[in-house]
Amino acid sequence: MPGPSPGLRRALLGLWAALGLGLISLSDAREVASRAELPFLRAAVAQEPLWADLQPRVALVERGGSLWLNCSTNCPRPERGGLETSLRRNGTQRGLRWLARQLVDIREPETQPVCFFRCARRTLQARGLIRTFQRPDRVELMPLPTWQLVGENFTLSCRVPGAGPRGSLAMTLLRGAQELIRRSFSGESPRARGAVLTATVLARREDHGANFSCRAELDLRPHGLGLFEKSSAPRMLRTFALPPEPPRLAAPRLLEVGSERHVNCSLDGLFPASEARVYLALGDQRLSPDIILEGDTLRATAAATASAEQEGARQLVCNVTLGGENRETWETVTVYSFPAPVLTLSEPRVPEGKMVTVTCAAEAGALVTLDGVPATAPGQPVQLQLNATANDDRRGFFCHAALEVDGEILSKNESTELRVLYAPRLDDSDCPRSWTRPEGPEQTLRCEARGNPAPSVRCARPDGGAVLALGLPGPIARALAGTYRCTAANVQGQAVKDVTLTVEYAPALDTVGCPERITWLEGTEASLSCVAHGVPPPNVSCVRSGESEVMEGMLRVAREHAGTYRCEATNARGSAAKNVAITVEYGPSFEELSCPSNWTWVEGSERLFSCEVDGKPQPRVECIGSRGTSERVLLPLAPPGPSPRAPRIPSELASGIYTCNATNRHGSMVKMVAVSVESPPKMDESTCPSHQTWLEGAEAAVPACTALGRPSPQVSCSREGGPWPQRMHVSRQDAGIYLCLATNVHGTDARTITVGVEYQPVVAELAASPPGGVRPGGNFTLTCRAEAWPPAQISWRAPPGALNIGLSSNNSTLSVAGALGSHGGEYECSATNMHGRHTRRITIRVAGPWLWVAVGGAVGGAVLLAAGAGLAFYVQSTACKKGEYNVQEAESSGEAVCLNGAGGGTGGNASAQGGTEPDGTVETPAGGEVFSIQLTSA
């Protein structure tokens, strides 16, 4: 039978030792009691192994922090003891079999303190392990390039100095919030500190303006501490793209001194175009361009103005700079000076008959021409002399200068005008002897005289009457017609001329000379004439509407003379027209076409009997029943023209003979009319149902439709959208819309028939998602689709024991969440309607490695629960019975702290939340139990 565990043995030994010490303390003679107990202690030592213990055995302290170590032994009376370490100490507390020491400013990555006691000529030792960690307080991302060319690689480098242990460290390089690369340093030596992470990244356009950063994470959660994170300051990257081609430069080849010309410089493929800088210069003169950006294209436009000091060949340069690189192009521009020629007159204003000299001159190098006469040589002037006449007044002179610059001929012009003073002249072209004007508003009469200075002109009647307002718009009335004397005068003299004004106006036809209505009687003689007024005297003619022959002289009136005649008066100023209506009256008369002897009335047609009688004035017509009808029954007649009172439309009319009588003031006439009654085709729901149902597989049929009407209608049916199907039996393709037409001589009645074909259900689709099978705990869905009319009802049959099954609203979808083994098996989908039922089946398999995981997890969980219960019972029975050491007041304080330890190298430490740490997260020396004391941090 195995003996008690080492821990139990140590507990019993401690109990016996405490009892012995208590008994000794009650005696006044310490030595006597000690000698009396010595054999007992030796016996206890012989039975229990002696040990030294150091708590905590393994500790993780932040660099620069402090830690209390508790060194204890089970030796009843140790001779001496101590704690060996290279770390700085701050204070020490001692007891009979223990000592506690505070270590401060711990900076070494790893140290191993040693606890020792001398007992019964033996040295008892216990070694510990203290490791330090340092948070990632400094995370440094190396500077990025000032500009990075798109499509080339650049390096991201990040360092975290001093942070550790490196094995618990992870580093991440980020673009904004996106992780580019992440690296953990697990497996590194516990003494390793600090880390560097480097990555090569391809520069893209999207990276322009992006922030790059580095994040460091020190994960000490496996050691019972937290997760420490730190990020570097972000660094912004600026990327660019610059094409290899030089900019395109558009500039004038020649530039005149003092003139302004625009130059354009453009470059495509820039990114970012807004960051590009443009330098435009003409020689030593820098230009100020206006920049226009269109996507990746830059256009710079500047105004270039050359000075006299720049005359000659100059270089126009365009330079585009982006990201520290530049592209440049240039053009040669010739700057030249070319003043306009000088044109002078000896006197700009001269009296008629005086000599005038005209001179055209230009600077050296230019060849001038005066009114087509060239100079003898470049730089020489040209002169012209003339004797001024009235025809030379306002004569223009043209001076042209030509200059050759860099192989190109340039030219400039100058012009001037000569003024000659002379007496007024009234020419027929400017002041005609006769005026002819139409009557009307806003007309202008002009009588202009030539002369310099400009003469004044006045036109008035010789008798001192009316004066014409020359040159001003105003009304021309008939009263202004007559002869006027016009006088033109200036300081050089005067001129006189008589003119005649004639005012014309269009013809007018009044009611007295041309009445609008005339009535003639058939068989009498009459004539049509109209009188018009106008200047010049108008010509009047009357023509019947629709004809071209003019009516002239006397004629014998016949009814064909009735109608509308257009009388038109015309002269040079216009025309006037008037319609004259001639009415010819005569007695009544019947005609077969306008009043037929036989008439058929169609029911529902709303037609009335039309019996139109020829006669002026319009005769009054009445048709009364005689044979075959009720006596004195009136036949409803259609009015001869628009009537304010609509006649009553009969709902029924009797067949028979009716007598029609027409009367006006010139006589009367009688006619007999035979009336028959018929009706158009008519179909309704009773004779032709709008919805008809066929059954698939039955003998082929046609829509059943008949029609009412007189004469009897013919009924035919056709399918809309296609030809009539030729089948022996009904198919579901026969369903659709059919059009049935009933026809007789009075019209057609149409009716639309909807034919539905019903058929038994067929399960067209039964599918599983995902296909194949499903793992335990997974989800799957079964979809069932049926074809049927009327629509089928869907039902399911599942394997026995399959629970938690969900169905959609129309049962077409079956779904299972968290599949179990009971969900595996055969599922059946059934579709049913009034014509039959159809089913399909599908098999679902639930299997996979997770089934074994679940079973193993359940068994393992049961074992762990049993072991945990036994451990809890043991710990509860032994808690605070040994290793109870208080750092602060040792034996004298009533607030001693009891800490449960872990022995034998097992991971016995629990987290703050009560969870168990993973295996291997705490290093514990092998052998013996471990007791810990409460620690303090710096």
PDB file of C-alpha atoms in Angstrom, residues 525-763:
ATOM      1  CA  GLU A 525     -83.545  87.625-114.192  1.00  0.00           C
ATOM      2  CA  ALA A 526     -80.775  89.255-112.067  1.00  0.00           C
ATOM      3  CA  SER A 527     -77.141  90.522-112.142  1.00  0.00           C
ATOM      4  CA  LEU A 528     -74.245  90.710-109.554  1.00  0.00           C
ATOM      5  CA  SER A 529     -72.095  93.913-109.361  1.00  0.00           C
ATOM      6  CA  CYS A 530     -69.888  95.585-106.619  1.00  0.00           C
ATOM      7  CA  VAL A 531     -68.371  99.118-106.396  1.00  0.00           C
ATOM      8  CA  ALA A 532     -64.979  99.752-104.588  1.00  0.00           C
ATOM      9  CA  HIS A 533     -62.991 102.860-103.505  1.00  0.00           C
ATOM     10  CA  GLY A 534     -59.157 103.247-103.638  1.00  0.00           C
ATOM     11  CA  VAL A 535     -56.021 104.946-105.171  1.00  0.00           C
ATOM     12  CA  PRO A 536     -55.126 104.037-107.871  1.00  0.00           C
ATOM     13  CA  PRO A 537     -58.753 103.195-108.898  1.00  0.00           C
ATOM     14  CA  PRO A 538     -59.287  99.470-108.206  1.00  0.00           C
ATOM     15  CA  ASN A 539     -60.541  96.811-110.612  1.00  0.00           C
ATOM     16  CA  VAL A 540     -63.495  94.712-109.211  1.00  0.00           C
ATOM     17  CA  SER A 541     -64.405  91.128-110.244  1.00  0.00           C
ATOM     18  CA  CYS A 542     -66.795  88.514-108.747  1.00  0.00           C
ATOM     19  CA  VAL A 543     -66.147  84.750-109.081  1.00  0.00           C
ATOM     20  CA  ARG A 544     -68.205  81.867-107.691  1.00  0.00           C
ATOM     21  CA  SER A 545     -66.376  79.785-105.088  1.00  0.00           C
ATOM     22  CA  GLY A 546     -64.565  76.887-106.663  1.00  0.00           C
ATOM     23  CA  GLU A 547     -64.801  78.368-110.199  1.00  0.00           C
ATOM     24  CA  SER A 548     -62.629  80.692-112.266  1.00  0.00           C
ATOM     25  CA  GLU A 549     -65.184  82.346-114.598  1.00  0.00           C
ATOM     26  CA  VAL A 550     -66.081  85.927-113.702  1.00  0.00           C
ATOM     27  CA  MET A 551     -69.840  86.629-113.428  1.00  0.00           C
ATOM     28  CA  GLU A 552     -70.876  89.486-115.756  1.00  0.00           C
ATOM     29  CA  GLY A 553     -74.166  90.853-117.162  1.00  0.00           C
ATOM     30  CA  MET A 554     -77.815  89.687-116.714  1.00  0.00           C
ATOM     31  CA  LEU A 555     -78.746  85.982-116.320  1.00  0.00           C
ATOM     32  CA  ARG A 556     -81.884  83.841-115.778  1.00  0.00           C
ATOM     33  CA  VAL A 557     -81.843  82.558-112.227  1.00  0.00           C
ATOM     34  CA  ALA A 558     -81.607  78.806-111.747  1.00  0.00           C
ATOM     35  CA  ARG A 559     -81.029  76.891-108.532  1.00  0.00           C
ATOM     36  CA  GLU A 560     -77.461  76.159-109.589  1.00  0.00           C
ATOM     37  CA  HIS A 561     -76.726  79.894-109.359  1.00  0.00           C
ATOM     38  CA  ALA A 562     -77.104  79.692-105.567  1.00  0.00           C
ATOM     39  CA  GLY A 563     -73.877  79.813-103.628  1.00  0.00           C
ATOM     40  CA  THR A 564     -71.093  82.050-102.358  1.00  0.00           C
ATOM     41  CA  TYR A 565     -69.334  84.465-104.659  1.00  0.00           C
ATOM     42  CA  ARG A 566     -66.022  86.195-103.898  1.00  0.00           C
ATOM     43  CA  CYS A 567     -65.805  89.781-105.085  1.00  0.00           C
ATOM     44  CA  GLU A 568     -62.247  91.203-105.095  1.00  0.00           C
ATOM     45  CA  ALA A 569     -61.100  94.805-105.670  1.00  0.00           C
ATOM     46  CA  THR A 570     -57.393  95.232-106.604  1.00  0.00           C
ATOM     47  CA  ASN A 571     -54.988  98.127-107.179  1.00  0.00           C
ATOM     48  CA  ALA A 572     -51.200  98.709-106.827  1.00  0.00           C
ATOM     49  CA  ARG A 573     -51.412  99.107-103.034  1.00  0.00           C
ATOM     50  CA  GLY A 574     -53.377  96.007-102.226  1.00  0.00           C
ATOM     51  CA  SER A 575     -56.710  94.351-102.545  1.00  0.00           C
ATOM     52  CA  ALA A 576     -59.964  93.908-100.689  1.00  0.00           C
ATOM     53  CA  ALA A 577     -62.242  90.901-100.905  1.00  0.00           C
ATOM     54  CA  LYS A 578     -65.761  90.207 -99.762  1.00  0.00           C
ATOM     55  CA  ASN A 579     -67.992  87.135 -99.878  1.00  0.00           C
ATOM     56  CA  VAL A 580     -71.485  87.607-101.250  1.00  0.00           C
ATOM     57  CA  ALA A 581     -73.987  84.820-100.493  1.00  0.00           C
ATOM     58  CA  ILE A 582     -76.717  84.320-103.173  1.00  0.00           C
ATOM     59  CA  THR A 583     -79.719  82.260-102.171  1.00  0.00           C
ATOM     60  CA  VAL A 584     -82.078  80.748-104.792  1.00  0.00           C
ATOM     61  CA  GLU A 585     -85.414  79.588-103.398  1.00  0.00           C
ATOM     62  CA  TYR A 586     -87.631  76.797-104.920  1.00  0.00           C
ATOM     63  CA  GLY A 587     -90.371  74.284-103.974  1.00  0.00           C
ATOM     64  CA  PRO A 588     -89.822  70.807-102.303  1.00  0.00           C
ATOM     65  CA  SER A 589     -88.837  67.605-104.188  1.00  0.00           C
ATOM     66  CA  PHE A 590     -87.906  64.004-103.109  1.00  0.00           C
ATOM     67  CA  GLU A 591     -84.911  62.050-104.428  1.00  0.00           C
ATOM     68  CA  GLU A 592     -84.307  58.329-103.879  1.00  0.00           C
ATOM     69  CA  LEU A 593     -80.720  58.763-102.678  1.00  0.00           C
ATOM     70  CA  SER A 594     -81.568  61.363-100.034  1.00  0.00           C
ATOM     71  CA  CYS A 595     -84.886  59.807 -99.004  1.00  0.00           C
ATOM     72  CA  PRO A 596     -84.940  56.038 -99.875  1.00  0.00           C
ATOM     73  CA  SER A 597     -88.194  54.136-100.404  1.00  0.00           C
ATOM     74  CA  ASN A 598     -86.873  51.129 -98.436  1.00  0.00           C
ATOM     75  CA  TRP A 599     -85.060  51.488 -95.061  1.00  0.00           C
ATOM     76  CA  THR A 600     -83.693  48.899 -92.661  1.00  0.00           C
ATOM     77  CA  TRP A 601     -83.440  49.865 -89.003  1.00  0.00           C
ATOM     78  CA  VAL A 602     -80.768  48.088 -86.946  1.00  0.00           C
ATOM     79  CA  GLU A 603     -81.440  47.641 -83.238  1.00  0.00           C
ATOM     80  CA  GLY A 604     -79.013  49.502 -80.985  1.00  0.00           C
ATOM     81  CA  SER A 605     -77.481  51.435 -83.869  1.00  0.00           C
ATOM     82  CA  GLU A 606     -78.995  54.748 -82.719  1.00  0.00           C
ATOM     83  CA  ARG A 607     -79.656  55.535 -86.384  1.00  0.00           C
ATOM     84  CA  LEU A 608     -82.592  57.656 -87.454  1.00  0.00           C
ATOM     85  CA  PHE A 609     -84.352  57.627 -90.775  1.00  0.00           C
ATOM     86  CA  SER A 610     -82.774  60.244 -93.020  1.00  0.00           C
ATOM     87  CA  CYS A 611     -85.188  61.827 -95.446  1.00  0.00           C
ATOM     88  CA  GLU A 612     -83.568  64.924 -96.905  1.00  0.00           C
ATOM     89  CA  VAL A 613     -85.848  67.027 -99.160  1.00  0.00           C
ATOM     90  CA  ASP A 614     -84.503  69.471-101.679  1.00  0.00           C
ATOM     91  CA  GLY A 615     -86.142  72.908-101.353  1.00  0.00           C
ATOM     92  CA  LYS A 616     -85.567  76.537-100.349  1.00  0.00           C
ATOM     93  CA  PRO A 617     -86.446  77.417 -97.699  1.00  0.00           C
ATOM     94  CA  GLN A 618     -85.880  74.040 -96.058  1.00  0.00           C
ATOM     95  CA  PRO A 619     -89.161  72.059 -96.234  1.00  0.00           C
ATOM     96  CA  ARG A 620     -90.762  70.569 -93.123  1.00  0.00           C
ATOM     97  CA  VAL A 621     -90.884  66.703 -93.358  1.00  0.00           C
ATOM     98  CA  GLU A 622     -93.138  64.295 -91.390  1.00  0.00           C
ATOM     99  CA  CYS A 623     -93.488  60.490 -91.875  1.00  0.00           C
ATOM    100  CA  ILE A 624     -96.643  58.820 -90.463  1.00  0.00           C
ATOM    101  CA  GLY A 625     -97.355  55.052 -90.227  1.00  0.00           C
ATOM    102  CA  SER A 626    -100.110  53.601 -92.373  1.00  0.00           C
ATOM    103  CA  ARG A 627    -100.129  49.917 -93.438  1.00  0.00           C
ATOM    104  CA  GLY A 628     -98.624  47.245 -91.129  1.00  0.00           C
ATOM    105  CA  THR A 629     -97.966  49.692 -88.296  1.00  0.00           C
ATOM    106  CA  SER A 630     -99.970  51.369 -85.588  1.00  0.00           C
ATOM    107  CA  GLU A 631    -101.955  54.172 -87.152  1.00  0.00           C
ATOM    108  CA  ARG A 632    -100.507  57.673 -86.879  1.00  0.00           C
ATOM    109  CA  VAL A 633     -97.169  56.405 -85.510  1.00  0.00           C
ATOM    110  CA  LEU A 634     -94.359  58.854 -86.418  1.00  0.00           C
ATOM    111  CA  LEU A 635     -91.175  57.555 -87.972  1.00  0.00           C
ATOM    112  CA  PRO A 636     -88.200  59.178 -86.127  1.00  0.00           C
ATOM    113  CA  LEU A 637     -86.314  61.315 -88.619  1.00  0.00           C
ATOM    114  CA  ALA A 638     -82.730  62.531 -88.579  1.00  0.00           C
ATOM    115  CA  PRO A 639     -82.624  66.351 -88.561  1.00  0.00           C
ATOM    116  CA  PRO A 640     -81.447  67.895 -91.852  1.00  0.00           C
ATOM    117  CA  GLY A 641     -78.718  69.808 -90.069  1.00  0.00           C
ATOM    118  CA  PRO A 642     -77.348  70.547 -86.593  1.00  0.00           C
ATOM    119  CA  SER A 643     -80.245  70.842 -84.182  1.00  0.00           C
ATOM    120  CA  PRO A 644     -80.163  72.144 -80.623  1.00  0.00           C
ATOM    121  CA  ARG A 645     -82.672  69.486 -79.622  1.00  0.00           C
ATOM    122  CA  ALA A 646     -81.528  65.933 -80.247  1.00  0.00           C
ATOM    123  CA  PRO A 647     -84.379  63.699 -81.540  1.00  0.00           C
ATOM    124  CA  ARG A 648     -85.489  60.784 -79.431  1.00  0.00           C
ATOM    125  CA  ILE A 649     -83.828  57.523 -80.461  1.00  0.00           C
ATOM    126  CA  PRO A 650     -86.340  54.637 -80.476  1.00  0.00           C
ATOM    127  CA  SER A 651     -85.684  51.461 -78.483  1.00  0.00           C
ATOM    128  CA  GLU A 652     -88.122  49.516 -80.704  1.00  0.00           C
ATOM    129  CA  LEU A 653     -89.598  50.177 -84.118  1.00  0.00           C
ATOM    130  CA  ALA A 654     -92.385  48.377 -85.993  1.00  0.00           C
ATOM    131  CA  SER A 655     -91.922  47.261 -89.581  1.00  0.00           C
ATOM    132  CA  GLY A 656     -94.421  48.557 -92.180  1.00  0.00           C
ATOM    133  CA  ILE A 657     -95.275  51.373 -94.662  1.00  0.00           C
ATOM    134  CA  TYR A 658     -94.833  55.054 -93.678  1.00  0.00           C
ATOM    135  CA  THR A 659     -96.103  58.182 -95.608  1.00  0.00           C
ATOM    136  CA  CYS A 660     -93.650  61.129 -95.740  1.00  0.00           C
ATOM    137  CA  ASN A 661     -94.937  64.697 -96.535  1.00  0.00           C
ATOM    138  CA  ALA A 662     -92.549  67.657 -97.326  1.00  0.00           C
ATOM    139  CA  THR A 663     -93.860  71.301 -97.292  1.00  0.00           C
ATOM    140  CA  ASN A 664     -92.426  74.887 -97.672  1.00  0.00           C
ATOM    141  CA  ARG A 665     -93.895  78.213 -98.781  1.00  0.00           C
ATOM    142  CA  HIS A 666     -93.453  77.300-102.420  1.00  0.00           C
ATOM    143  CA  GLY A 667     -95.474  73.971-102.296  1.00  0.00           C
ATOM    144  CA  SER A 668     -95.542  70.334-100.947  1.00  0.00           C
ATOM    145  CA  MET A 669     -94.750  66.650-101.995  1.00  0.00           C
ATOM    146  CA  VAL A 670     -95.601  63.086-100.672  1.00  0.00           C
ATOM    147  CA  LYS A 671     -93.544  59.772-100.661  1.00  0.00           C
ATOM    148  CA  MET A 672     -94.160  56.194 -99.338  1.00  0.00           C
ATOM    149  CA  VAL A 673     -91.333  54.423 -97.340  1.00  0.00           C
ATOM    150  CA  ALA A 674     -91.174  50.649 -96.443  1.00  0.00           C
ATOM    151  CA  VAL A 675     -89.328  49.990 -93.060  1.00  0.00           C
ATOM    152  CA  SER A 676     -87.790  46.606 -91.926  1.00  0.00           C
ATOM    153  CA  VAL A 677     -86.069  45.843 -88.540  1.00  0.00           C
ATOM    154  CA  GLU A 678     -82.797  43.790 -88.048  1.00  0.00           C
ATOM    155  CA  SER A 679     -80.104  43.499 -85.303  1.00  0.00           C
ATOM    156  CA  PRO A 680     -76.253  43.108 -85.091  1.00  0.00           C
ATOM    157  CA  PRO A 681     -74.508  40.119 -83.478  1.00  0.00           C
ATOM    158  CA  LYS A 682     -74.383  39.898 -79.671  1.00  0.00           C
ATOM    159  CA  MET A 683     -72.541  37.512 -77.346  1.00  0.00           C
ATOM    160  CA  ASP A 684     -72.658  37.490 -73.534  1.00  0.00           C
ATOM    161  CA  GLU A 685     -71.659  35.284 -70.599  1.00  0.00           C
ATOM    162  CA  SER A 686     -74.666  33.023 -71.132  1.00  0.00           C
ATOM    163  CA  THR A 687     -73.901  32.273 -74.809  1.00  0.00           C
ATOM    164  CA  CYS A 688     -70.089  32.493 -74.616  1.00  0.00           C
ATOM    165  CA  PRO A 689     -68.527  32.117 -71.099  1.00  0.00           C
ATOM    166  CA  SER A 690     -65.369  34.232 -70.650  1.00  0.00           C
ATOM    167  CA  HIS A 691     -63.545  31.573 -68.578  1.00  0.00           C
ATOM    168  CA  GLN A 692     -63.472  27.928 -69.655  1.00  0.00           C
ATOM    169  CA  THR A 693     -61.464  25.094 -68.185  1.00  0.00           C
ATOM    170  CA  TRP A 694     -60.074  22.019 -69.975  1.00  0.00           C
ATOM    171  CA  LEU A 695     -58.361  18.975 -68.508  1.00  0.00           C
ATOM    172  CA  GLU A 696     -55.015  17.802 -69.790  1.00  0.00           C
ATOM    173  CA  GLY A 697     -55.342  14.496 -71.686  1.00  0.00           C
ATOM    174  CA  ALA A 698     -59.020  14.956 -72.557  1.00  0.00           C
ATOM    175  CA  GLU A 699     -60.188  14.922 -76.176  1.00  0.00           C
ATOM    176  CA  ALA A 700     -59.307  18.133 -78.033  1.00  0.00           C
ATOM    177  CA  ALA A 701     -61.999  20.822 -77.732  1.00  0.00           C
ATOM    178  CA  VAL A 702     -62.823  24.328 -78.942  1.00  0.00           C
ATOM    179  CA  PRO A 703     -64.390  27.220 -77.000  1.00  0.00           C
ATOM    180  CA  ALA A 704     -68.175  26.877 -76.849  1.00  0.00           C
ATOM    181  CA  CYS A 705     -69.711  30.131 -78.126  1.00  0.00           C
ATOM    182  CA  THR A 706     -72.966  31.143 -79.890  1.00  0.00           C
ATOM    183  CA  ALA A 707     -74.410  34.571 -80.791  1.00  0.00           C
ATOM    184  CA  LEU A 708     -77.783  36.331 -81.157  1.00  0.00           C
ATOM    185  CA  GLY A 709     -78.628  38.582 -84.118  1.00  0.00           C
ATOM    186  CA  ARG A 710     -80.661  39.065 -87.340  1.00  0.00           C
ATOM    187  CA  PRO A 711     -79.641  37.711 -89.773  1.00  0.00           C
ATOM    188  CA  SER A 712     -78.078  34.828 -87.803  1.00  0.00           C
ATOM    189  CA  PRO A 713     -74.361  35.517 -87.145  1.00  0.00           C
ATOM    190  CA  GLN A 714     -71.467  33.206 -87.990  1.00  0.00           C
ATOM    191  CA  VAL A 715     -69.159  32.474 -84.989  1.00  0.00           C
ATOM    192  CA  SER A 716     -65.424  31.670 -85.334  1.00  0.00           C
ATOM    193  CA  CYS A 717     -62.687  31.414 -82.645  1.00  0.00           C
ATOM    194  CA  SER A 718     -58.914  31.778 -82.952  1.00  0.00           C
ATOM    195  CA  ARG A 719     -56.034  31.756 -80.483  1.00  0.00           C
ATOM    196  CA  GLU A 720     -54.191  34.973 -79.818  1.00  0.00           C
ATOM    197  CA  GLY A 721     -50.447  35.009 -80.409  1.00  0.00           C
ATOM    198  CA  GLY A 722     -50.295  31.857 -82.543  1.00  0.00           C
ATOM    199  CA  PRO A 723     -52.126  29.402 -84.827  1.00  0.00           C
ATOM    200  CA  TRP A 724     -54.833  27.040 -83.607  1.00  0.00           C
ATOM    201  CA  PRO A 725     -53.134  23.970 -82.077  1.00  0.00           C
ATOM    202  CA  GLN A 726     -53.649  20.745 -84.022  1.00  0.00           C
ATOM    203  CA  ARG A 727     -53.806  18.046 -81.293  1.00  0.00           C
ATOM    204  CA  MET A 728     -55.904  14.961 -80.614  1.00  0.00           C
ATOM    205  CA  HIS A 729     -55.928  15.577 -76.866  1.00  0.00           C
ATOM    206  CA  VAL A 730     -55.747  18.611 -74.608  1.00  0.00           C
ATOM    207  CA  SER A 731     -52.248  19.728 -73.585  1.00  0.00           C
ATOM    208  CA  ARG A 732     -51.221  22.358 -71.058  1.00  0.00           C
ATOM    209  CA  GLN A 733     -49.842  24.296 -74.024  1.00  0.00           C
ATOM    210  CA  ASP A 734     -53.461  24.808 -75.101  1.00  0.00           C
ATOM    211  CA  ALA A 735     -54.004  27.202 -72.191  1.00  0.00           C
ATOM    212  CA  GLY A 736     -54.170  30.833 -73.235  1.00  0.00           C
ATOM    213  CA  ILE A 737     -56.359  33.600 -74.611  1.00  0.00           C
ATOM    214  CA  TYR A 738     -58.798  32.891 -77.456  1.00  0.00           C
ATOM    215  CA  LEU A 739     -60.734  35.458 -79.496  1.00  0.00           C
ATOM    216  CA  CYS A 740     -64.243  34.552 -80.717  1.00  0.00           C
ATOM    217  CA  LEU A 741     -65.900  36.687 -83.409  1.00  0.00           C
ATOM    218  CA  ALA A 742     -69.624  36.722 -84.300  1.00  0.00           C
ATOM    219  CA  THR A 743     -70.352  38.374 -87.683  1.00  0.00           C
ATOM    220  CA  ASN A 744     -73.367  39.310 -89.791  1.00  0.00           C
ATOM    221  CA  VAL A 745     -74.081  42.095 -92.273  1.00  0.00           C
ATOM    222  CA  HIS A 746     -74.599  44.590 -89.451  1.00  0.00           C
ATOM    223  CA  GLY A 747     -71.278  44.157 -87.756  1.00  0.00           C
ATOM    224  CA  THR A 748     -69.089  42.033 -85.549  1.00  0.00           C
ATOM    225  CA  ASP A 749     -69.102  41.247 -81.846  1.00  0.00           C
ATOM    226  CA  ALA A 750     -65.843  40.036 -80.266  1.00  0.00           C
ATOM    227  CA  ARG A 751     -65.355  38.202 -76.988  1.00  0.00           C
ATOM    228  CA  THR A 752     -62.132  37.179 -75.318  1.00  0.00           C
ATOM    229  CA  ILE A 753     -62.096  33.692 -73.814  1.00  0.00           C
ATOM    230  CA  THR A 754     -59.537  32.613 -71.239  1.00  0.00           C
ATOM    231  CA  VAL A 755     -58.915  28.875 -71.435  1.00  0.00           C
ATOM    232  CA  GLY A 756     -57.177  27.248 -68.508  1.00  0.00           C
ATOM    233  CA  VAL A 757     -55.743  23.726 -68.607  1.00  0.00           C
ATOM    234  CA  GLU A 758     -55.501  21.894 -65.315  1.00  0.00           C
ATOM    235  CA  TYR A 759     -53.029  19.026 -64.751  1.00  0.00           C
ATOM    236  CA  GLN A 760     -51.812  16.780 -61.974  1.00  0.00           C
ATOM    237  CA  PRO A 761     -48.664  17.725 -59.992  1.00  0.00           C
ATOM    238  CA  VAL A 762     -45.075  16.706 -60.751  1.00  0.00           C
ATOM    239  CA  VAL A 763     -42.164  17.330 -58.358  1.00  0.00           C
TER     240      VAL A 763
END
